[in-house]
Amino acid sequence: MSGFTRGPALLFCPADRPDRYAKAAERADAVILDLEDAVPPGSRPAARDALVASALDPLRTIVRVNPAGTAELAADLAALARTPYRTVMLAKTASAAQLESVAAQDRLGLEVVALVETAAGVLAAGEIAAHPSVVALMWGAEDLVASLGGTSSRFRDGRYRDVARHARSTVLVAAGAHGKGAIDAVHVDLADHEGLAAEAADAVASGFAATACIHPSQVAVVRAAYRPTADDVAWARAVLAAADGREGVFRWDDQMIDGPVLRHAERVLGRIR
C-alpha cells in the first residue's frame, strides 16, 4: 500500500496568485502551488518570490516545477531551497533520468510526484515509479493527447478516449507495482460535478490515492467520492469480524472471502475520515 497520504483532494493554485494560497490550503487536503502551466513565463520570477514569502504547512504543500532540462526548473529549485517545502511535482516527466535534476538536490531531501503527461512518460512509467526519489505518480490527459498530435482526450459525452484510459491504467499499475501513490488527473469541465463524482469513485475503487482538482468547488465532490458509505463501512467491519480466528478461504453471506477481499475491507476502513 502506498504511503502517499496527502489526499484525497489536491487543489492546484497558480503560484503567481499568493492571495489564493491560504484559501486553497484551507479548502483542500493539500495544495499544489503551480510554477508551470498556470503561470505565464513573464510572471514566474514574481511567482517564485511569492513562493519564498509564503508560510503554508510544508506537509500539505506540493510545488509543481517546470520540466527537466529547462532554465525554468533551475530557477524553481533555487527558489524552493529558500522555502520549507520539500515535495515537488515534476511537470512532463518523460524518463527516470530526468528525475536526476531534482534528485541532485540531496541537501534538500526532496520528494517527487512525477507528472506523467507525455507519450514518452507513459512508456517509461515503470522506471519512473521505481526511482527512489518518487513518492507518487500523477497522469495528465490533455498534455498526453497534445504530445500525440491529437485534439481531445474525451468524447462529447465526457468519456475518456481509449488512449487516455490506457495512460491512466498504465500509470496506476506502475505506481502500484513499486509501492508508490497514484494521483488521478484533473476534470477540466468545472460544471460537470456528476462526471467528476463518477471518475473519483472509479479512482478510489481502482486504487488511486488522490484526485487533483482545479477549482475549490471540486474538492467536496472528490472527498465525498473517496469517503466510504455507511454500507461500505458496515460490510468491511462485518467481513473482518467474520474472519477473526479463521484461516484460508471461507464462505460468508454467500460470498467467498479470502485474503484479497480482506485487504479490500481494510482499505475501506482506512478511508474513514
PDB file of N, CA and C in Angstrom, residues 101-145:
ATOM      1  N   SER A 101      17.782  15.574 -12.094  1.00  0.00           N
ATOM      2  CA  SER A 101      17.963  17.011 -11.889  1.00  0.00           C
ATOM      3  C   SER A 101      17.346  17.461 -10.576  1.00  0.00           C
ATOM      4  N   VAL A 102      16.319  16.751 -10.140  1.00  0.00           N
ATOM      5  CA  VAL A 102      15.713  17.042  -8.842  1.00  0.00           C
ATOM      6  C   VAL A 102      16.431  16.274  -7.744  1.00  0.00           C
ATOM      7  N   ALA A 103      16.731  15.015  -8.002  1.00  0.00           N
ATOM      8  CA  ALA A 103      17.404  14.182  -7.003  1.00  0.00           C
ATOM      9  C   ALA A 103      18.780  14.728  -6.643  1.00  0.00           C
ATOM     10  N   ALA A 104      19.384  15.499  -7.547  1.00  0.00           N
ATOM     11  CA  ALA A 104      20.707  16.062  -7.278  1.00  0.00           C
ATOM     12  C   ALA A 104      20.679  17.055  -6.115  1.00  0.00           C
ATOM     13  N   GLN A 105      19.484  17.530  -5.777  1.00  0.00           N
ATOM     14  CA  GLN A 105      19.363  18.459  -4.650  1.00  0.00           C
ATOM     15  C   GLN A 105      19.321  17.680  -3.330  1.00  0.00           C
ATOM     16  N   ASP A 106      20.347  16.870  -3.110  1.00  0.00           N
ATOM     17  CA  ASP A 106      20.357  15.979  -1.947  1.00  0.00           C
ATOM     18  C   ASP A 106      20.169  16.723  -0.634  1.00  0.00           C
ATOM     19  N   ARG A 107      20.762  17.884  -0.537  1.00  0.00           N
ATOM     20  CA  ARG A 107      20.708  18.621   0.729  1.00  0.00           C
ATOM     21  C   ARG A 107      19.286  19.050   1.082  1.00  0.00           C
ATOM     22  N   LEU A 108      18.402  19.100   0.077  1.00  0.00           N
ATOM     23  CA  LEU A 108      17.025  19.496   0.336  1.00  0.00           C
ATOM     24  C   LEU A 108      16.144  18.310   0.708  1.00  0.00           C
ATOM     25  N   GLY A 109      16.564  17.116   0.337  1.00  0.00           N
ATOM     26  CA  GLY A 109      15.764  15.926   0.635  1.00  0.00           C
ATOM     27  C   GLY A 109      14.396  15.971  -0.017  1.00  0.00           C
ATOM     28  N   LEU A 110      14.354  16.293  -1.299  1.00  0.00           N
ATOM     29  CA  LEU A 110      13.082  16.466  -1.991  1.00  0.00           C
ATOM     30  C   LEU A 110      12.400  15.132  -2.287  1.00  0.00           C
ATOM     31  N   GLU A 111      11.081  15.121  -2.137  1.00  0.00           N
ATOM     32  CA  GLU A 111      10.254  14.011  -2.583  1.00  0.00           C
ATOM     33  C   GLU A 111       9.543  14.453  -3.854  1.00  0.00           C
ATOM     34  N   VAL A 112       9.421  13.546  -4.811  1.00  0.00           N
ATOM     35  CA  VAL A 112       8.922  13.916  -6.136  1.00  0.00           C
ATOM     36  C   VAL A 112       7.605  13.214  -6.462  1.00  0.00           C
ATOM     37  N   VAL A 113       6.655  14.011  -6.901  1.00  0.00           N
ATOM     38  CA  VAL A 113       5.462  13.494  -7.562  1.00  0.00           C
ATOM     39  C   VAL A 113       5.744  13.647  -9.048  1.00  0.00           C
ATOM     40  N   ALA A 114       5.921  12.540  -9.740  1.00  0.00           N
ATOM     41  CA  ALA A 114       6.248  12.581 -11.165  1.00  0.00           C
ATOM     42  C   ALA A 114       4.966  12.723 -11.969  1.00  0.00           C
ATOM     43  N   LEU A 115       4.857  13.826 -12.704  1.00  0.00           N
ATOM     44  CA  LEU A 115       3.676  14.066 -13.524  1.00  0.00           C
ATOM     45  C   LEU A 115       3.923  13.483 -14.913  1.00  0.00           C
ATOM     46  N   VAL A 116       3.257  12.381 -15.189  1.00  0.00           N
ATOM     47  CA  VAL A 116       3.436  11.646 -16.447  1.00  0.00           C
ATOM     48  C   VAL A 116       2.345  12.107 -17.405  1.00  0.00           C
ATOM     49  N   GLU A 117       2.729  12.913 -18.392  1.00  0.00           N
ATOM     50  CA  GLU A 117       1.723  13.525 -19.258  1.00  0.00           C
ATOM     51  C   GLU A 117       2.184  13.630 -20.710  1.00  0.00           C
ATOM     52  N   THR A 118       3.103  12.744 -21.092  1.00  0.00           N
ATOM     53  CA  THR A 118       3.535  12.644 -22.490  1.00  0.00           C
ATOM     54  C   THR A 118       3.592  11.176 -22.875  1.00  0.00           C
ATOM     55  N   ALA A 119       3.636  10.926 -24.189  1.00  0.00           N
ATOM     56  CA  ALA A 119       3.732   9.542 -24.651  1.00  0.00           C
ATOM     57  C   ALA A 119       4.995   8.876 -24.112  1.00  0.00           C
ATOM     58  N   ALA A 120       6.110   9.598 -24.118  1.00  0.00           N
ATOM     59  CA  ALA A 120       7.364   9.034 -23.610  1.00  0.00           C
ATOM     60  C   ALA A 120       7.247   8.706 -22.125  1.00  0.00           C
ATOM     61  N   GLY A 121       6.588   9.564 -21.392  1.00  0.00           N
ATOM     62  CA  GLY A 121       6.418   9.322 -19.968  1.00  0.00           C
ATOM     63  C   GLY A 121       5.584   8.087 -19.677  1.00  0.00           C
ATOM     64  N   VAL A 122       4.529   7.884 -20.445  1.00  0.00           N
ATOM     65  CA  VAL A 122       3.690   6.702 -20.253  1.00  0.00           C
ATOM     66  C   VAL A 122       4.496   5.440 -20.529  1.00  0.00           C
ATOM     67  N   LEU A 123       5.292   5.447 -21.585  1.00  0.00           N
ATOM     68  CA  LEU A 123       6.116   4.277 -21.902  1.00  0.00           C
ATOM     69  C   LEU A 123       7.146   4.000 -20.809  1.00  0.00           C
ATOM     70  N   ALA A 124       7.593   5.049 -20.131  1.00  0.00           N
ATOM     71  CA  ALA A 124       8.629   4.899 -19.100  1.00  0.00           C
ATOM     72  C   ALA A 124       8.051   4.894 -17.691  1.00  0.00           C
ATOM     73  N   ALA A 125       6.741   4.728 -17.557  1.00  0.00           N
ATOM     74  CA  ALA A 125       6.103   4.862 -16.242  1.00  0.00           C
ATOM     75  C   ALA A 125       6.702   3.929 -15.197  1.00  0.00           C
ATOM     76  N   GLY A 126       7.047   2.708 -15.589  1.00  0.00           N
ATOM     77  CA  GLY A 126       7.613   1.763 -14.638  1.00  0.00           C
ATOM     78  C   GLY A 126       8.949   2.212 -14.083  1.00  0.00           C
ATOM     79  N   GLU A 127       9.855   2.660 -14.960  1.00  0.00           N
ATOM     80  CA  GLU A 127      11.165   3.102 -14.488  1.00  0.00           C
ATOM     81  C   GLU A 127      11.059   4.397 -13.704  1.00  0.00           C
ATOM     82  N   ILE A 128      10.108   5.236 -14.055  1.00  0.00           N
ATOM     83  CA  ILE A 128       9.884   6.479 -13.294  1.00  0.00           C
ATOM     84  C   ILE A 128       9.414   6.137 -11.887  1.00  0.00           C
ATOM     85  N   ALA A 129       8.447   5.220 -11.793  1.00  0.00           N
ATOM     86  CA  ALA A 129       7.918   4.836 -10.479  1.00  0.00           C
ATOM     87  C   ALA A 129       8.980   4.176  -9.612  1.00  0.00           C
ATOM     88  N   ALA A 130       9.948   3.519 -10.234  1.00  0.00           N
ATOM     89  CA  ALA A 130      10.990   2.818  -9.476  1.00  0.00           C
ATOM     90  C   ALA A 130      12.039   3.758  -8.899  1.00  0.00           C
ATOM     91  N   HIS A 131      12.092   4.990  -9.368  1.00  0.00           N
ATOM     92  CA  HIS A 131      13.136   5.911  -8.904  1.00  0.00           C
ATOM     93  C   HIS A 131      12.957   6.198  -7.414  1.00  0.00           C
ATOM     94  N   PRO A 132      14.028   6.149  -6.637  1.00  0.00           N
ATOM     95  CA  PRO A 132      13.899   6.294  -5.181  1.00  0.00           C
ATOM     96  C   PRO A 132      13.382   7.647  -4.707  1.00  0.00           C
ATOM     97  N   SER A 133      13.493   8.682  -5.524  1.00  0.00           N
ATOM     98  CA  SER A 133      13.005   9.998  -5.094  1.00  0.00           C
ATOM     99  C   SER A 133      11.505  10.144  -5.261  1.00  0.00           C
ATOM    100  N   VAL A 134      10.886   9.239  -6.012  1.00  0.00           N
ATOM    101  CA  VAL A 134       9.464   9.366  -6.346  1.00  0.00           C
ATOM    102  C   VAL A 134       8.586   8.798  -5.235  1.00  0.00           C
ATOM    103  N   VAL A 135       7.601   9.590  -4.813  1.00  0.00           N
ATOM    104  CA  VAL A 135       6.627   9.133  -3.816  1.00  0.00           C
ATOM    105  C   VAL A 135       5.260   8.880  -4.445  1.00  0.00           C
ATOM    106  N   ALA A 136       5.038   9.446  -5.629  1.00  0.00           N
ATOM    107  CA  ALA A 136       3.752   9.260  -6.299  1.00  0.00           C
ATOM    108  C   ALA A 136       3.884   9.603  -7.778  1.00  0.00           C
ATOM    109  N   LEU A 137       2.959   9.066  -8.560  1.00  0.00           N
ATOM    110  CA  LEU A 137       2.840   9.408  -9.969  1.00  0.00           C
ATOM    111  C   LEU A 137       1.470  10.018 -10.200  1.00  0.00           C
ATOM    112  N   MET A 138       1.422  11.028 -11.034  1.00  0.00           N
ATOM    113  CA  MET A 138       0.144  11.574 -11.497  1.00  0.00           C
ATOM    114  C   MET A 138       0.156  11.520 -13.010  1.00  0.00           C
ATOM    115  N   TRP A 139      -0.989  11.355 -13.616  1.00  0.00           N
ATOM    116  CA  TRP A 139      -1.062  11.362 -15.067  1.00  0.00           C
ATOM    117  C   TRP A 139      -1.864  12.572 -15.513  1.00  0.00           C
ATOM    118  N   GLY A 140      -1.637  12.991 -16.758  1.00  0.00           N
ATOM    119  CA  GLY A 140      -2.355  14.127 -17.303  1.00  0.00           C
ATOM    120  C   GLY A 140      -2.846  13.826 -18.701  1.00  0.00           C
ATOM    121  N   ALA A 141      -4.137  14.037 -18.947  1.00  0.00           N
ATOM    122  CA  ALA A 141      -4.734  13.654 -20.220  1.00  0.00           C
ATOM    123  C   ALA A 141      -4.482  14.649 -21.343  1.00  0.00           C
ATOM    124  N   GLU A 142      -4.599  15.944 -21.027  1.00  0.00           N
ATOM    125  CA  GLU A 142      -4.564  16.928 -22.108  1.00  0.00           C
ATOM    126  C   GLU A 142      -3.169  17.047 -22.732  1.00  0.00           C
ATOM    127  N   ASP A 143      -2.138  17.128 -21.911  1.00  0.00           N
ATOM    128  CA  ASP A 143      -0.779  17.186 -22.451  1.00  0.00           C
ATOM    129  C   ASP A 143      -0.419  15.901 -23.181  1.00  0.00           C
ATOM    130  N   LEU A 144      -0.921  14.776 -22.673  1.00  0.00           N
ATOM    131  CA  LEU A 144      -0.652  13.500 -23.330  1.00  0.00           C
ATOM    132  C   LEU A 144      -1.186  13.508 -24.755  1.00  0.00           C
ATOM    133  N   VAL A 145      -2.442  13.875 -24.906  1.00  0.00           N
ATOM    134  CA  VAL A 145      -3.042  13.872 -26.241  1.00  0.00           C
ATOM    135  C   VAL A 145      -2.345  14.886 -27.141  1.00  0.00           C
TER     136      VAL A 145
END
